[in-house]
Every structure is written in structure tokens, then in C-alpha cells.
Tab-separated table of C-alpha atoms and ligand atoms in Angstrom:
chain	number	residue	atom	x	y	z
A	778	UNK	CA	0.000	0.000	0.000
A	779	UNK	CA	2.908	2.506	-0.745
A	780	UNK	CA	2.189	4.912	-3.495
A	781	UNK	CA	3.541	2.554	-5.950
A	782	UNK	CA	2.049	-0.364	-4.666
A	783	UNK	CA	4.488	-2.882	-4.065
A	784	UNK	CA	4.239	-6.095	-3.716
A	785	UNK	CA	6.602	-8.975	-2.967
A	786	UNK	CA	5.375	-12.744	-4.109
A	787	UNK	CA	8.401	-13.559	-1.402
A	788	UNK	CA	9.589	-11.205	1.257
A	789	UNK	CA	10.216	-9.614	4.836
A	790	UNK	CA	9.700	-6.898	6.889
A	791	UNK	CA	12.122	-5.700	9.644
A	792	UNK	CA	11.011	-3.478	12.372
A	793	UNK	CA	12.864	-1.850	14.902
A	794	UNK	CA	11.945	0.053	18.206
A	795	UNK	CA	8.415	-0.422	16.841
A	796	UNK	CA	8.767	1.148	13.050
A	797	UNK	CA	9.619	-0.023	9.943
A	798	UNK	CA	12.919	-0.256	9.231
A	799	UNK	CA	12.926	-1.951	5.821
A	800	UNK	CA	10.754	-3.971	3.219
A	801	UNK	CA	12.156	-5.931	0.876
A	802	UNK	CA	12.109	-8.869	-1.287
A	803	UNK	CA	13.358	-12.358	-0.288
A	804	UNK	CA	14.277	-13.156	2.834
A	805	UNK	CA	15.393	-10.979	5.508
A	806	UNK	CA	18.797	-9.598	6.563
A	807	UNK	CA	20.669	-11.552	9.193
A	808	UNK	CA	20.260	-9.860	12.492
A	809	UNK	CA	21.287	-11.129	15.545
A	810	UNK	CA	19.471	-10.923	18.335
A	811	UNK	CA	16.262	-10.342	16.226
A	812	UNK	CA	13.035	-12.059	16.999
A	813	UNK	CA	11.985	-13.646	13.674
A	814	UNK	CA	8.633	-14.989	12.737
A	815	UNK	CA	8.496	-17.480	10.118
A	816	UNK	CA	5.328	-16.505	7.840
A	817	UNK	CA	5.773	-19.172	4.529
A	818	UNK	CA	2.442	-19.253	3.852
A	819	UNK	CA	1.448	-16.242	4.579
A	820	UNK	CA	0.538	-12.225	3.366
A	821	UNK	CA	1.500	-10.051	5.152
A	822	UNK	CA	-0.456	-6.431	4.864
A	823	UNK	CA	-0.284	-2.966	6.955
A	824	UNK	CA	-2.568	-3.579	9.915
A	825	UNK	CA	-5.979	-2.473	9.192
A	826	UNK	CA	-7.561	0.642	10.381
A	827	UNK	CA	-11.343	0.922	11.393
A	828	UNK	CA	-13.226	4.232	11.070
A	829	UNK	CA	-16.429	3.826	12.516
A	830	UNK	CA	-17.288	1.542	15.634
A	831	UNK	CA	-20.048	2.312	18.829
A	832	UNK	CA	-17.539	-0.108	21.140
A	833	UNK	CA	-20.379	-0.220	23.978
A	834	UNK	CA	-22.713	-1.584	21.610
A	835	UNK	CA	-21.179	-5.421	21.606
A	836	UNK	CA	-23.287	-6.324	24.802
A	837	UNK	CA	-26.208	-4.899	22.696
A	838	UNK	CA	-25.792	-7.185	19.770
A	839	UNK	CA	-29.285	-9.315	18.277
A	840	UNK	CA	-32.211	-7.019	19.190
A	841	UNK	CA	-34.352	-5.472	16.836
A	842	UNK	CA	-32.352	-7.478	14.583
A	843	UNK	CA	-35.109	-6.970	11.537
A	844	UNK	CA	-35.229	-3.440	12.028
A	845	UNK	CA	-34.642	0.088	9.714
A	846	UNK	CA	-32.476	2.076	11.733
A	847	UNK	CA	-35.293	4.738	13.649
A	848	UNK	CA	-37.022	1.869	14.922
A	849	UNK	CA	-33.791	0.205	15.572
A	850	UNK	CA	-32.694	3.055	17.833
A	851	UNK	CA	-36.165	3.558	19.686
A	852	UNK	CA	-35.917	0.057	20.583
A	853	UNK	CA	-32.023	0.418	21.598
A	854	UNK	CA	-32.083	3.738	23.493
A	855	UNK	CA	-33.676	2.726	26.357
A	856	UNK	CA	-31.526	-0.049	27.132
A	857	UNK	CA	-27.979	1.535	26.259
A	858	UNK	CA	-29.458	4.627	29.212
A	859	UNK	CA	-28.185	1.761	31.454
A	860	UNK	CA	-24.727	1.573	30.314
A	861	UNK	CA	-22.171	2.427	33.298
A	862	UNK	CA	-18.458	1.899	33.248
A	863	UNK	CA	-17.515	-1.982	33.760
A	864	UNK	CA	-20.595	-2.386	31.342
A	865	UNK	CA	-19.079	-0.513	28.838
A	866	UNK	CA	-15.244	-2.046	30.173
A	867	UNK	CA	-16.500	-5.446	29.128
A	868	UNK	CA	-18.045	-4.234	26.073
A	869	UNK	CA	-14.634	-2.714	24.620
A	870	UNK	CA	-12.212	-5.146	25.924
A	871	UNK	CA	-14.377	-8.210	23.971
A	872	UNK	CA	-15.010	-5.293	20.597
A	873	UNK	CA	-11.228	-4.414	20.475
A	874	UNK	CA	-9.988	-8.074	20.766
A	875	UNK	CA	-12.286	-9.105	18.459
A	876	UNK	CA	-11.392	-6.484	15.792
A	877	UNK	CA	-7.691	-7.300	16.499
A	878	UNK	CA	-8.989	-10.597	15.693
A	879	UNK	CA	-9.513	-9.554	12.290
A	880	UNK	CA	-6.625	-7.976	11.748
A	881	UNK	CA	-7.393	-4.208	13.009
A	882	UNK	CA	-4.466	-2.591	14.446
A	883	UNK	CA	-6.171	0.784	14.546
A	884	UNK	CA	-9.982	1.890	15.835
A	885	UNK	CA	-11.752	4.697	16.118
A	886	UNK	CA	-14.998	4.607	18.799
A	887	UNK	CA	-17.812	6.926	18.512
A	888	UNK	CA	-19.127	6.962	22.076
A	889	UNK	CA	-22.227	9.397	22.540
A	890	UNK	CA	-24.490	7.917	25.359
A	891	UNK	CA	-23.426	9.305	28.369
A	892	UNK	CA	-26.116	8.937	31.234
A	893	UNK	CA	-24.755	10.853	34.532
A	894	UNK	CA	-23.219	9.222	37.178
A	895	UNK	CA	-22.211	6.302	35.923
A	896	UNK	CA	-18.299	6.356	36.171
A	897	UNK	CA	-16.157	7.512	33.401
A	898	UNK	CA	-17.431	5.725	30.349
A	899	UNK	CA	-14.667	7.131	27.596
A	900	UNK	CA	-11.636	6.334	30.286
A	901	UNK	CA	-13.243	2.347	30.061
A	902	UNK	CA	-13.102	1.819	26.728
A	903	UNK	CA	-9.537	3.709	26.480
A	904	UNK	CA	-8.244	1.226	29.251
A	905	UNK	CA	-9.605	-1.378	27.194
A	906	UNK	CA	-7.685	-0.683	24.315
A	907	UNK	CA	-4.158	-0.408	26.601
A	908	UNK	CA	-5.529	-3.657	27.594
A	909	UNK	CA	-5.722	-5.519	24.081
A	910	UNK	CA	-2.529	-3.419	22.489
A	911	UNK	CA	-4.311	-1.503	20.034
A	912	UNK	CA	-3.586	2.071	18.700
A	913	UNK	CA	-7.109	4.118	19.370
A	914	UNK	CA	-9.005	7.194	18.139
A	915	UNK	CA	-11.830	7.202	20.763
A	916	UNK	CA	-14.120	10.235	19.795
A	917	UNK	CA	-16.221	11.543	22.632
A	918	UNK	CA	-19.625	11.737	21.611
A	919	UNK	CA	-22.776	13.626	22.391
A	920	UNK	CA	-26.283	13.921	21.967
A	921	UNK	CA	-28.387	16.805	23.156
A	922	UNK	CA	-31.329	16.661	21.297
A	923	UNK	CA	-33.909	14.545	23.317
A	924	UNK	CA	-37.236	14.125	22.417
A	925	UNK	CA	-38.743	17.115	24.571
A	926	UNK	CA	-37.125	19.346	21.668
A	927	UNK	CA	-37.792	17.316	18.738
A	928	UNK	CA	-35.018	15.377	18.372
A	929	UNK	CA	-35.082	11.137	18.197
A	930	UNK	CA	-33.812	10.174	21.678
A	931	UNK	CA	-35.491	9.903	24.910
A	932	UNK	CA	-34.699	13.355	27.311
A	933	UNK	CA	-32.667	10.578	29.680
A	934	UNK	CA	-29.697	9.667	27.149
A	935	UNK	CA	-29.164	12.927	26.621
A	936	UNK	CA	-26.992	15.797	28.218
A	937	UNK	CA	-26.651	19.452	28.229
A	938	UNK	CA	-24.390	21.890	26.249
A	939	UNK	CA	-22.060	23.033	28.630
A	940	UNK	CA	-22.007	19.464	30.520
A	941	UNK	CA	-21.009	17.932	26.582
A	942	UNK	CA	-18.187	20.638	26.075
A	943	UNK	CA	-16.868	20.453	29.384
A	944	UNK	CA	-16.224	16.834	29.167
A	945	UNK	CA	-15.411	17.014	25.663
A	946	UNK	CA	-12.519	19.617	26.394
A	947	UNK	CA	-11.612	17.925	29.378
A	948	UNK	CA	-11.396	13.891	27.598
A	949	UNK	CA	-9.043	15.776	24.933
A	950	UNK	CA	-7.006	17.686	27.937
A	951	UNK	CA	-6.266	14.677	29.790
A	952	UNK	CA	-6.292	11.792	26.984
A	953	UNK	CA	-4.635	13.045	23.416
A	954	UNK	CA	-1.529	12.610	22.423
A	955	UNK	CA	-0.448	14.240	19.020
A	956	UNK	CA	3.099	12.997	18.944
A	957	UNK	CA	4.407	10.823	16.081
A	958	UNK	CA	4.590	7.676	18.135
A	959	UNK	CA	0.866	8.052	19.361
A	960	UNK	CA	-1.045	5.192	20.664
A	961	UNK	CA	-4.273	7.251	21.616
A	962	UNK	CA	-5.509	10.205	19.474
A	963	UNK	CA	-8.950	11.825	20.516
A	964	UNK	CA	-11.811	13.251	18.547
A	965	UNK	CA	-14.970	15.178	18.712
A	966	UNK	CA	-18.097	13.656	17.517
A	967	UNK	CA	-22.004	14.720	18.588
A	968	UNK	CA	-24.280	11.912	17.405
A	969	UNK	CA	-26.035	13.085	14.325
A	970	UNK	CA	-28.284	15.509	12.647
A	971	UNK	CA	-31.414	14.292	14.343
A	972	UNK	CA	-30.070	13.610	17.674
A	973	UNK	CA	-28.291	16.960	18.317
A	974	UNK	CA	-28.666	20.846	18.130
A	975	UNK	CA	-26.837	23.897	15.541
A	976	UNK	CA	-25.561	24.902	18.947
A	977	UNK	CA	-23.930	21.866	19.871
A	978	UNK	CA	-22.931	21.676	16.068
A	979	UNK	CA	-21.137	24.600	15.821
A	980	UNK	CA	-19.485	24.614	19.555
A	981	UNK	CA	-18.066	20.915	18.561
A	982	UNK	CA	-16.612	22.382	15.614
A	983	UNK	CA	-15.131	24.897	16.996
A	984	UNK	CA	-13.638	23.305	20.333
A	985	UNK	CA	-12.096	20.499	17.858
A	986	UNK	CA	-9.952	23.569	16.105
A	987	UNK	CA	-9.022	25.086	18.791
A	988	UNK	CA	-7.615	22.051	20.200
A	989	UNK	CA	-6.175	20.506	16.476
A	990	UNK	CA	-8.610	17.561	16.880
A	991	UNK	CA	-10.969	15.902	14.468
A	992	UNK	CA	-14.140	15.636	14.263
A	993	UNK	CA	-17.092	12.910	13.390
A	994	UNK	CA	-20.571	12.358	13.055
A	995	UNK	CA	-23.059	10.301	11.239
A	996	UNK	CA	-24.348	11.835	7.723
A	997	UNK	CA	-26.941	10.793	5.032
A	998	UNK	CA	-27.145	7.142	6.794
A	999	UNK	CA	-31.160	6.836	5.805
A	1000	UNK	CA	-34.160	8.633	3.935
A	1001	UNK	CA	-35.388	9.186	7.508
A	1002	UNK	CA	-32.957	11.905	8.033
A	1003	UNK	CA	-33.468	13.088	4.716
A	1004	UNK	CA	-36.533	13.625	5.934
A	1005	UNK	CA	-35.970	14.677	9.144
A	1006	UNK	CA	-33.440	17.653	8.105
A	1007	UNK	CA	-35.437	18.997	5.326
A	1008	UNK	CA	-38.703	18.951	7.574
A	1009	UNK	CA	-36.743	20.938	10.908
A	1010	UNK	CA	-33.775	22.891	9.076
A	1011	UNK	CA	-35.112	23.219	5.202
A	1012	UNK	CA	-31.912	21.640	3.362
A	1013	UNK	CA	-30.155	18.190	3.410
A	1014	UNK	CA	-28.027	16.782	5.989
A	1015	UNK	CA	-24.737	17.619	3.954
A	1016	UNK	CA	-26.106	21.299	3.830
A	1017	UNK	CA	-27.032	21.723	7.976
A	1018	UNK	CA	-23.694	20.398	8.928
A	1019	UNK	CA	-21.480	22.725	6.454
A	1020	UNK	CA	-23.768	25.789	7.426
A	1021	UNK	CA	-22.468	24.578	11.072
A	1022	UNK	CA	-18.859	24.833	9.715
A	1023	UNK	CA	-18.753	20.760	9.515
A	1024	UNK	CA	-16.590	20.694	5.964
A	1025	UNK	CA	-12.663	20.619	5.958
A	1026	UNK	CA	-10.081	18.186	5.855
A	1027	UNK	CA	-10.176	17.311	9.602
A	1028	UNK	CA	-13.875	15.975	9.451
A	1029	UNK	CA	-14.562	12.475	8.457
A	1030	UNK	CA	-18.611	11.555	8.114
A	1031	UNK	CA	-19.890	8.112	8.619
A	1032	UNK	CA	-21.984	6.257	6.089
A	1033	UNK	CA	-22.701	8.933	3.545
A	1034	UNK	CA	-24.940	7.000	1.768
A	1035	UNK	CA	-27.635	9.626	0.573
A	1036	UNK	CA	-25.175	12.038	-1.167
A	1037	UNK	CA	-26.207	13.884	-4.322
A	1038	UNK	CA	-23.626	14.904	-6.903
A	1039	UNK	CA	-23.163	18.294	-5.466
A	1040	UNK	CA	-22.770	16.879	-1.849
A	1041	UNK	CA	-20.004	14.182	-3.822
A	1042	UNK	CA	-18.508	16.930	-5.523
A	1043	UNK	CA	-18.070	19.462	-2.345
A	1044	UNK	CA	-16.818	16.508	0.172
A	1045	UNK	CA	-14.039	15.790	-2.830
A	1046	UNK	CA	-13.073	19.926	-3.020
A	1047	UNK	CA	-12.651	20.433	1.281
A	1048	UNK	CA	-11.460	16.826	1.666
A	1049	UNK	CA	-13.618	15.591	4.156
A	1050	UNK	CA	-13.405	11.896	4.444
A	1051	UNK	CA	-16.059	9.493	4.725
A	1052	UNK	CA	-16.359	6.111	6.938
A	1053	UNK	CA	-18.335	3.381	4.228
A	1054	UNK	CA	-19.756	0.727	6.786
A	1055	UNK	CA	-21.290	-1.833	4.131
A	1056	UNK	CA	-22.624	-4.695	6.568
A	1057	UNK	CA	-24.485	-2.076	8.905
A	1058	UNK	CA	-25.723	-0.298	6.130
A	1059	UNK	CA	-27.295	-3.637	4.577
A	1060	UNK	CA	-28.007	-5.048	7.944
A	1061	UNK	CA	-30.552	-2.006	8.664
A	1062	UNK	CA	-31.467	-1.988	5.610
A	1063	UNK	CA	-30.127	2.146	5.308
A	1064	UNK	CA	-29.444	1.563	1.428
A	1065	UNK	CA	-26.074	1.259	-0.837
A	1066	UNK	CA	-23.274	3.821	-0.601
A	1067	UNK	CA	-22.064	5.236	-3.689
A	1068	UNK	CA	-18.427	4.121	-3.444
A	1069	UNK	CA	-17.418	4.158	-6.505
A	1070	UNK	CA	-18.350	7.717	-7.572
A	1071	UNK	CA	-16.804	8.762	-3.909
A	1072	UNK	CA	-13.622	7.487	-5.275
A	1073	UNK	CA	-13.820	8.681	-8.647
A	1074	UNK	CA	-14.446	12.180	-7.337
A	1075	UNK	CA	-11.201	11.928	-4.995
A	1076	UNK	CA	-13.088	12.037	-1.735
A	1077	UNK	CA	-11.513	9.730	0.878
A	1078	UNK	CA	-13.043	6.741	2.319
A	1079	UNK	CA	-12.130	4.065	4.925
A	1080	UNK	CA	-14.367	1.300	5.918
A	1081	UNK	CA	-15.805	1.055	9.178
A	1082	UNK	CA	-17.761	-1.716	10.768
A	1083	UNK	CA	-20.211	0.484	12.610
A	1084	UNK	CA	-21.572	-0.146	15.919
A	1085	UNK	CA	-21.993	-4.180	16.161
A	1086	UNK	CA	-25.557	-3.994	17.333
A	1087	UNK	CA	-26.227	-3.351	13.861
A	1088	UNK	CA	-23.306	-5.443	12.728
A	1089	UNK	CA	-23.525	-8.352	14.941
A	1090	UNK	CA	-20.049	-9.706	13.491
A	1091	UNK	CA	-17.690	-6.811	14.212
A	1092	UNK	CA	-14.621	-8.357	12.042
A	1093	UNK	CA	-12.842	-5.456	9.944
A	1094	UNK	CA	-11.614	-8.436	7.448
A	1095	UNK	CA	-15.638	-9.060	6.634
A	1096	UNK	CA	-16.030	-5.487	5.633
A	1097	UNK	CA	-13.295	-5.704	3.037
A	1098	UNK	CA	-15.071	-8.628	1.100
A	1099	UNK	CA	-18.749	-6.770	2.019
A	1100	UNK	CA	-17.378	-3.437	0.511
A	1101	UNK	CA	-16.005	-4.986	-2.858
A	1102	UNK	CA	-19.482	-7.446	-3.123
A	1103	UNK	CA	-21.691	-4.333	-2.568
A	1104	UNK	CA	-19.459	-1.936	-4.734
A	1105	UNK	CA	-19.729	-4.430	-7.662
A	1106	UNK	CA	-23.761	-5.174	-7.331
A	1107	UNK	CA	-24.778	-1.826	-7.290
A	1108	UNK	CA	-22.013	-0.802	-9.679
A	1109	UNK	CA	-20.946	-3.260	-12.322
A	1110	UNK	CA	-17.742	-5.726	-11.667
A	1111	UNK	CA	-15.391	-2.754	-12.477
A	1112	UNK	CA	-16.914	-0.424	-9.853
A	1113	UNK	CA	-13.884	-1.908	-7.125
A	1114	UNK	CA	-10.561	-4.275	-7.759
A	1115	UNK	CA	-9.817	-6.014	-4.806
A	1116	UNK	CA	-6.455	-4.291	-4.375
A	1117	UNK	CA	-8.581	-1.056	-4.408
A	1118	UNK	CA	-10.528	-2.923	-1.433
A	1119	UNK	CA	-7.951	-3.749	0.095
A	1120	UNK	CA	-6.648	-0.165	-0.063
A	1121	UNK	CA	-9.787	1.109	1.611
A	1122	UNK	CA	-9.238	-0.745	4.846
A	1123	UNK	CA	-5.752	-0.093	4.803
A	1124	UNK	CA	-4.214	3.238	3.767
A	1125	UNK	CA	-7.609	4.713	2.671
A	1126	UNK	CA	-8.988	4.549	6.190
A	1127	UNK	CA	-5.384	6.140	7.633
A	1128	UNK	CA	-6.040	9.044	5.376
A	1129	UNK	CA	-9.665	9.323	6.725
A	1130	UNK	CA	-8.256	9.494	10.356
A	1131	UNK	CA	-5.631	11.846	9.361
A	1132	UNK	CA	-2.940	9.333	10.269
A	1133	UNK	CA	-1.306	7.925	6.775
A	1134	UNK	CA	1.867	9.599	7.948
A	1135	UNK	CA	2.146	6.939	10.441
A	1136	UNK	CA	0.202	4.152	9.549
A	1137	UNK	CA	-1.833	2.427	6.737
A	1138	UNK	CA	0.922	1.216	4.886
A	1139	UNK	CA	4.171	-0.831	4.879
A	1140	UNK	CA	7.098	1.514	4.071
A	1141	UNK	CA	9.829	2.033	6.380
A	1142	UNK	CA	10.097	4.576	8.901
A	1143	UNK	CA	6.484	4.025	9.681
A	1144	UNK	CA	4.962	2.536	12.297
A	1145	UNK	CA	5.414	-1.454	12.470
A	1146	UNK	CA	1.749	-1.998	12.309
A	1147	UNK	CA	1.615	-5.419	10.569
A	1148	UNK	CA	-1.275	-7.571	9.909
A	1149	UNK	CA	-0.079	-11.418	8.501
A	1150	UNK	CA	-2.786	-13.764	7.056
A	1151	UNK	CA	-2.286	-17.521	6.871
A	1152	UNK	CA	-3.613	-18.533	3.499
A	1153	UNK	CA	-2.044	-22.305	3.034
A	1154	UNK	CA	-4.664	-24.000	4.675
A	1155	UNK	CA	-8.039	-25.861	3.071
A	1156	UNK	CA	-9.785	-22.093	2.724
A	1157	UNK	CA	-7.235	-20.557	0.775
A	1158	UNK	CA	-3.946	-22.326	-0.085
A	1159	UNK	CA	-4.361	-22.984	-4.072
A	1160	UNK	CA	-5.903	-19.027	-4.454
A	1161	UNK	CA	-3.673	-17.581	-7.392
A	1162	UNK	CA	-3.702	-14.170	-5.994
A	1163	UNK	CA	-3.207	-14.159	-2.318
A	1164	UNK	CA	-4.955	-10.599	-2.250
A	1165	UNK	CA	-8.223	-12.492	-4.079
A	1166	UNK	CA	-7.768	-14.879	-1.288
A	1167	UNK	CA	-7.732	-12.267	1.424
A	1168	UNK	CA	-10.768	-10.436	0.261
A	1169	UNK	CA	-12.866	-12.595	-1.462
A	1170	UNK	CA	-11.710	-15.614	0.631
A	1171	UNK	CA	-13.405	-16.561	4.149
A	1172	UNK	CA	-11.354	-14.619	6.713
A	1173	UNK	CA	-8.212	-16.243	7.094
A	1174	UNK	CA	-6.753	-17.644	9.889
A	1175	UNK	CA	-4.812	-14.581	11.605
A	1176	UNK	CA	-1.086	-15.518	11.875
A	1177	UNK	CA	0.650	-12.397	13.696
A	1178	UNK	CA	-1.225	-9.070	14.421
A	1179	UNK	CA	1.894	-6.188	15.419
A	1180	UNK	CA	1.176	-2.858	16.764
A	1181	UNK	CA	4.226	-0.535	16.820
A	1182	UNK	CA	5.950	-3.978	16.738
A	1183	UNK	CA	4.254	-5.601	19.886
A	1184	UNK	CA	2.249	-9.055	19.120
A	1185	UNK	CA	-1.092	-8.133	20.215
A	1186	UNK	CA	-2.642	-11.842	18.022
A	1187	UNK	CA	-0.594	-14.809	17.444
A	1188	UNK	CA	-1.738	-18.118	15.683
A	1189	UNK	CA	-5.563	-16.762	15.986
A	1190	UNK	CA	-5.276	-15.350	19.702
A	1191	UNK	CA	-4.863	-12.313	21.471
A	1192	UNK	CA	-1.759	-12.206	23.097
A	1193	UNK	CA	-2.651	-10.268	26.329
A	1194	UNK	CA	-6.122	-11.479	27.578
A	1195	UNK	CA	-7.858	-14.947	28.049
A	1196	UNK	CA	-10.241	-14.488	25.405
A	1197	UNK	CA	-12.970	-16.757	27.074
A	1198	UNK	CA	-12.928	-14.626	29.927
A	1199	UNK	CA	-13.093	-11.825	28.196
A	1200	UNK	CA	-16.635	-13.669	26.233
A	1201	UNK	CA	-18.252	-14.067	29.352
A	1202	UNK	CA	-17.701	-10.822	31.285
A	1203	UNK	CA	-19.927	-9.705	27.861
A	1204	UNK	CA	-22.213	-12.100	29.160
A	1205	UNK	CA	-22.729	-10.717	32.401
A	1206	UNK	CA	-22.700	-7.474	30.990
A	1207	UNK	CA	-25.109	-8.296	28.618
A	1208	UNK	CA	-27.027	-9.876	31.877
A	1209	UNK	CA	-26.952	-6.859	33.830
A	1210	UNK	CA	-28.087	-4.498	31.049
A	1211	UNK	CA	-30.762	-6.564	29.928
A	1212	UNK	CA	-31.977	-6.721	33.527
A	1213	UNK	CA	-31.771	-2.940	33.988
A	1214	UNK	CA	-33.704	-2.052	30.975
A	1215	UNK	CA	-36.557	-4.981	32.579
A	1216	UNK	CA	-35.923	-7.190	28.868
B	1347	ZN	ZN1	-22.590	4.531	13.729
């Protein structure tokens, strides 16, 4: 995934003090004292990043599993208002491994339920992610738009302005680190256009700039909010949020499905980015983004695999192979190659996060985040191309997931949790939620 796209049918990858040192062909240079992994049989890729996630949404997975996605949230609200820090702990220790799982060595998380009193819910999930080894873009989230003032959610999953900045300034203040060897960047990101005010809009926007953040939201997801945003603001969702100052090259939408031409052509001129979730999108039933014509007009996209209550699998891998099959049946079979799949996941979804100087791709002097496939068993091992294998293939068995050169998976487990106990503290999260919300 360097600019020239290399690739090596046979070769190695050396990494020092957790970066890229060199790729090459053929084997690698003697070293002494080097740890060597032996991967004949294997591809290696960069790690891949995820753009979109809702990590305290993996205890929530299966309900109003034949739902569109107002219904879906009406139904979900209620219980997520009993979220509370080991809940949401549990949630993003079992999300993160899982996504490591697939070969995700970078996440984002939109958090933006945030009922009071009920410990500190962004510090969890970032403590998860220390936990599993994974480099992190937590975003914190917001909704102040309850139902009392027209907005979707009920008036007790919401919080006020000045409670929402406050925290927001405060989870950047204690939590981001800009520097180049960053483990734990931090965005701003109020819910959506039906779920929040212009005020909070515009005060998000303009506490990300003064602190050199990003910022995220959802955009053009379903006809719903179409509908919604011409009904309370008289113009599409694309047009609110840039009257709000929401276009630029450090904002990055999520799902962008319902773009026009003019909303293609004006993300591709201020370089926002866009997070394409394919299984959510299908799973609610939200409709087909227009990848191809994204691409063609230059705008950025990564994939993301949404919040896993509306993608109950939560493997970054799946997305790759979703993204190419829904490309090519709503676009023809030239409408995505698999390389340019591949690319989406990888150093596509870097540039989305405003990270591809560090990560995305394997080149050296960046960071040695290294995702290595094994594709010689039953599932894969007489594919001509092992990038058909990867993306069209089932997921392969994960060899050796590195982040900044730590193993965080080896031979198809995490390295730095018992993943069974990990499964069933989301059980008795799950339990106590469920019991909460009286389901
Ligand atoms: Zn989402």
C-alpha cells in the first residue's frame, strides 16, 4: 500500500523500536538478536484501520435485529441509558480483541451515550484498548437533542451543552496525544443531525480547532434523516452540517450513503473523508453507498464496521469482502478491484483518520503496524492471488497481528487477555443491562 504499490510474491519486513525499518524482497537480513517470525504461507499487509465503531454496543448485539435504523434506535435507546463503566469495560475489551482478531491494528470509537453518574465511560473503553494493544481514536460523543425538543432520543440519554463541552474539552485535555509515536488520538463527535442541536454543532466544531482535533458524526445514513433535516432545518443533511462549519479536511462523516452529486462533488473539493460501513448499512437496511463515484471524485473513504448492534459480526476483514461485493452489485464488476478494497481498509482509512503519515501502509520509517494472514490451509492455499484470497476468501486464519511492533494476536489469539474470559464478562454485561432495561 505505498504509493507505488508494491508487492513482494516472497519477502520480509524488519522493524525496529516499533517502526519499519525496511521492506524488501526475499528473505530478511541476518540480524542477531532479532526475533523472527516465520510466515511461509502467509501475506503479510499494513494492519488495518477501522473508522467507525459504537464499542459499547457489543453487549447490545441481536435485538431489533429486523429493524430500519429509527425503529432500531427507539428500541435500543432505552436499554444503552443503562450503560455504566464496567458495562461498557467489558463491552470494549471483547469489541477491540475481536477487531484485532480480524486484523485491526487501529480503531476509532464513537461513544455518545453518556447517562450521569455512571463512572467515566470514555476512560473504560480507552483502558480497554491499553488492555488488548491496540492504537485508538476514541471520539467523545454527544447527543443533546432529546425528544422534549424534537429530536429522536429519549430526554434521559441525553446531556446538556455546557455538561457535553466540558467533558469534551476535558477527555481531549487529559487523553490526546499528538506525537508521532501516538497510541491514543482523541476526537470530537455529537451523534447526528437528528439527535443533536446547531448549537452543539457549531461549539463541537469549533472546540475540535481550537484544540487541532478531528471531528465525526453520522451523515446521510437513511431517507429518515433526509426527511428529518429537510422537515426541521429546510436543506439536506450535507447542507445543515457545512452551514455549522462541519466541511474541511479534519472531518470524516460516517456512512454517507444519501449524497447527491453536489454533496459528492463538495466533500471531494474540502477533503472531508467518509467512513463506508457496508454490513451495517445492509443489515438495517439504510441503502447502498455510492463508493465508486466517492472514489472517482477523490473524496476519501475508509471502511468502518459500525456499531456491532447493527453489525452483529464486528470483524474489519468481513467489511473488506462486504465493501467490494456491494461496490460491484450496485455498480458493475469494475466499480472496485480487490487491491482497491484492500486499499480502503488499509491506507484509505489512515487518510480518513488523518494518520497515513504513520500508519496504513508498509514503508519504512512508519509505524510497524503489521497484519499477517495464513492462506495455506483448506480455505485458501491454491488461491492464485493471495490478495483475491484475502478479500474474497473466508477470513483467514490470523497468523501475527503487530502494533508498533508488539504481538497483540498470534496463531488466531490475542496475546494479552484470556479471550474466554473476556466472552463471558460480555455475558454478564449483557445480563446486567438486559436486567436494567426490565428485557
Ligand atoms: Zn454509527
Amino acid at each position: 500500500m505505498d504509493p507505488a504499490r508494491t508487492e513482494h510474491a516472497e519477502g520480509h519486513v524488519v522493524v525496529r523500536s516499533g517502526r519499519i525499518e525496511s521492506v524488501g524482497a526475499g528473505p530478511a537480513p541476518d540480524l542477531p538478536d532479532a526475533v523472527r517470525y516465520d510466515a511461509r504461507g502467509c501475506l503479510a499487509t499494513p494492519g488495518l484501520v477501522n473508522t467507525h465503531h459504537h464499542l459499547y454496543q457489543w453487549v447490545t448485539r441481536g435485538l431489533a435485529a429486523d429493524a430500519g435504523l429509527f425503529e432500531w434506535l427507539t428500541t435500543l435507546y432505552p436499554v444503552w441509558a443503562g450503560i455504566d463503566e464496567d458495562v461498557v469495560g467489558a463491552a470494549a475489551t471483547a469489541g477491540l480483541g475481536w477487531l484485532a482478531r480480524s486484523g485491526c491494528s487501529t480503531s476509532m470509537d464513537h461513544h455518545y451515550v453518556f447517562p450521569s453518574g455512571r463512572g467515566d465511560l470514555l476512560g473504560a473503553a480507552i483502558e480497554a484498548a491499553r488492555t488488548v494493544g491496540m492504537r485508538f481514536l476514541p471520539t467523545r460523543g454527544s447527543m443533546d437533542l432529546g425528544r422534549s425538543r424534537g429530536g429522536l432520543p429519549p430526554d434521559e440519554v441525553v446531556e446538556d451543552l455546557d455538561t457535553i463541552l466540558a467533558a469534551t474539552a476535558d477527555a481531549i485535555d487529559v487523553h490526546h496525544d499528538p506525537g508521532p509515536d501516538s497510541m491514543l488520538r482523541v476526537g470530537v463527535a455529537p451523534c447526528s443531525p437528528f439527535s443533536v442541536s446547531k448549537e452543539l454543532l457549531s461549539e463541537a466544531a469549533a472546540l475540535a480547532r481550537d484544540k487541532g482535533v478531528r471531528l465525526h458524526t453520522h451523515v446521510a445514513e437513511t431517507l429518515d434523516e433526509e426527511d428529518f433535516c429537510r422537515r426541521e432545518f429546510g436543506c439536506s443533511p450535507v447542507e445543515h452540517l457545512a452551514s455549522l462549519g462541519w466541511l474541511g479536511d479534519d472531518v470524516w462523516f460516517a456512512h454517507g450513503i444519501h449524497f447527491d452529486d453536489s454533496a459528492i462533488r463538495r466533500l471531494a473539493e474540502i477533503r472531508t473523508g467518509v467512513a463506508h460501513c457496508p454490513s451495517s448499512n445492509a443489515r438495517l437496511g439504510a441503502g447502498v453507498c455510492r463508493l465508486r463515484d466517492l472514489r472517482d471524485a477523490g473524496v476519501r473513504v475508509g471502511l468502518g464496521v459500525d456499531g456491532v448492534a447493527s453489525n452483529e459480526a464486528g470483524s474489519l476483514v468481513t467489511e473488506v469482502r462486504q465493501a467490494l461485493l456491494t461496490a460491484r452489485a450496485r455498480g458493475g464488476p469494475e466499480a472496485l478491484t480487490v487491491r482497491d478494497a484492500l486499499e480502503t481498509a488499509t491506507i484509505g482509512g489512515a487518510r480518513v483518520l488523518g494518520w497515513d503519515d504513520q500508519i496504513g501502509s508498509l514503508e519504512p520509517g512508519k509505524q510497524a503496524d503489521v497484519a499477517v494472514w495464513r492462506l495455506d490451509t483448506i480455505a485458501h492455499a491454491d488461491v492464485v492471488d493471495p490478495v483475491a484470497a484475502l478479500v474474497l476468501g473466508t477470513p483467514p486464519p490470523l497468523e501475527l497481528l503487530l502494533v508498533a511492533g508488539r504481538p497483540v494476536v498470534e496463531r488466531d489469539r490475542l496475546v494479552s487477555l484470556d479471550e474466554d474470559e473476556a466472552a463471558r464478562a460480555a455475558v454478564r454485561a449483557r445480563d446486567s443491562l438486559l436486567a436494567r432495561a426490565g428485557r
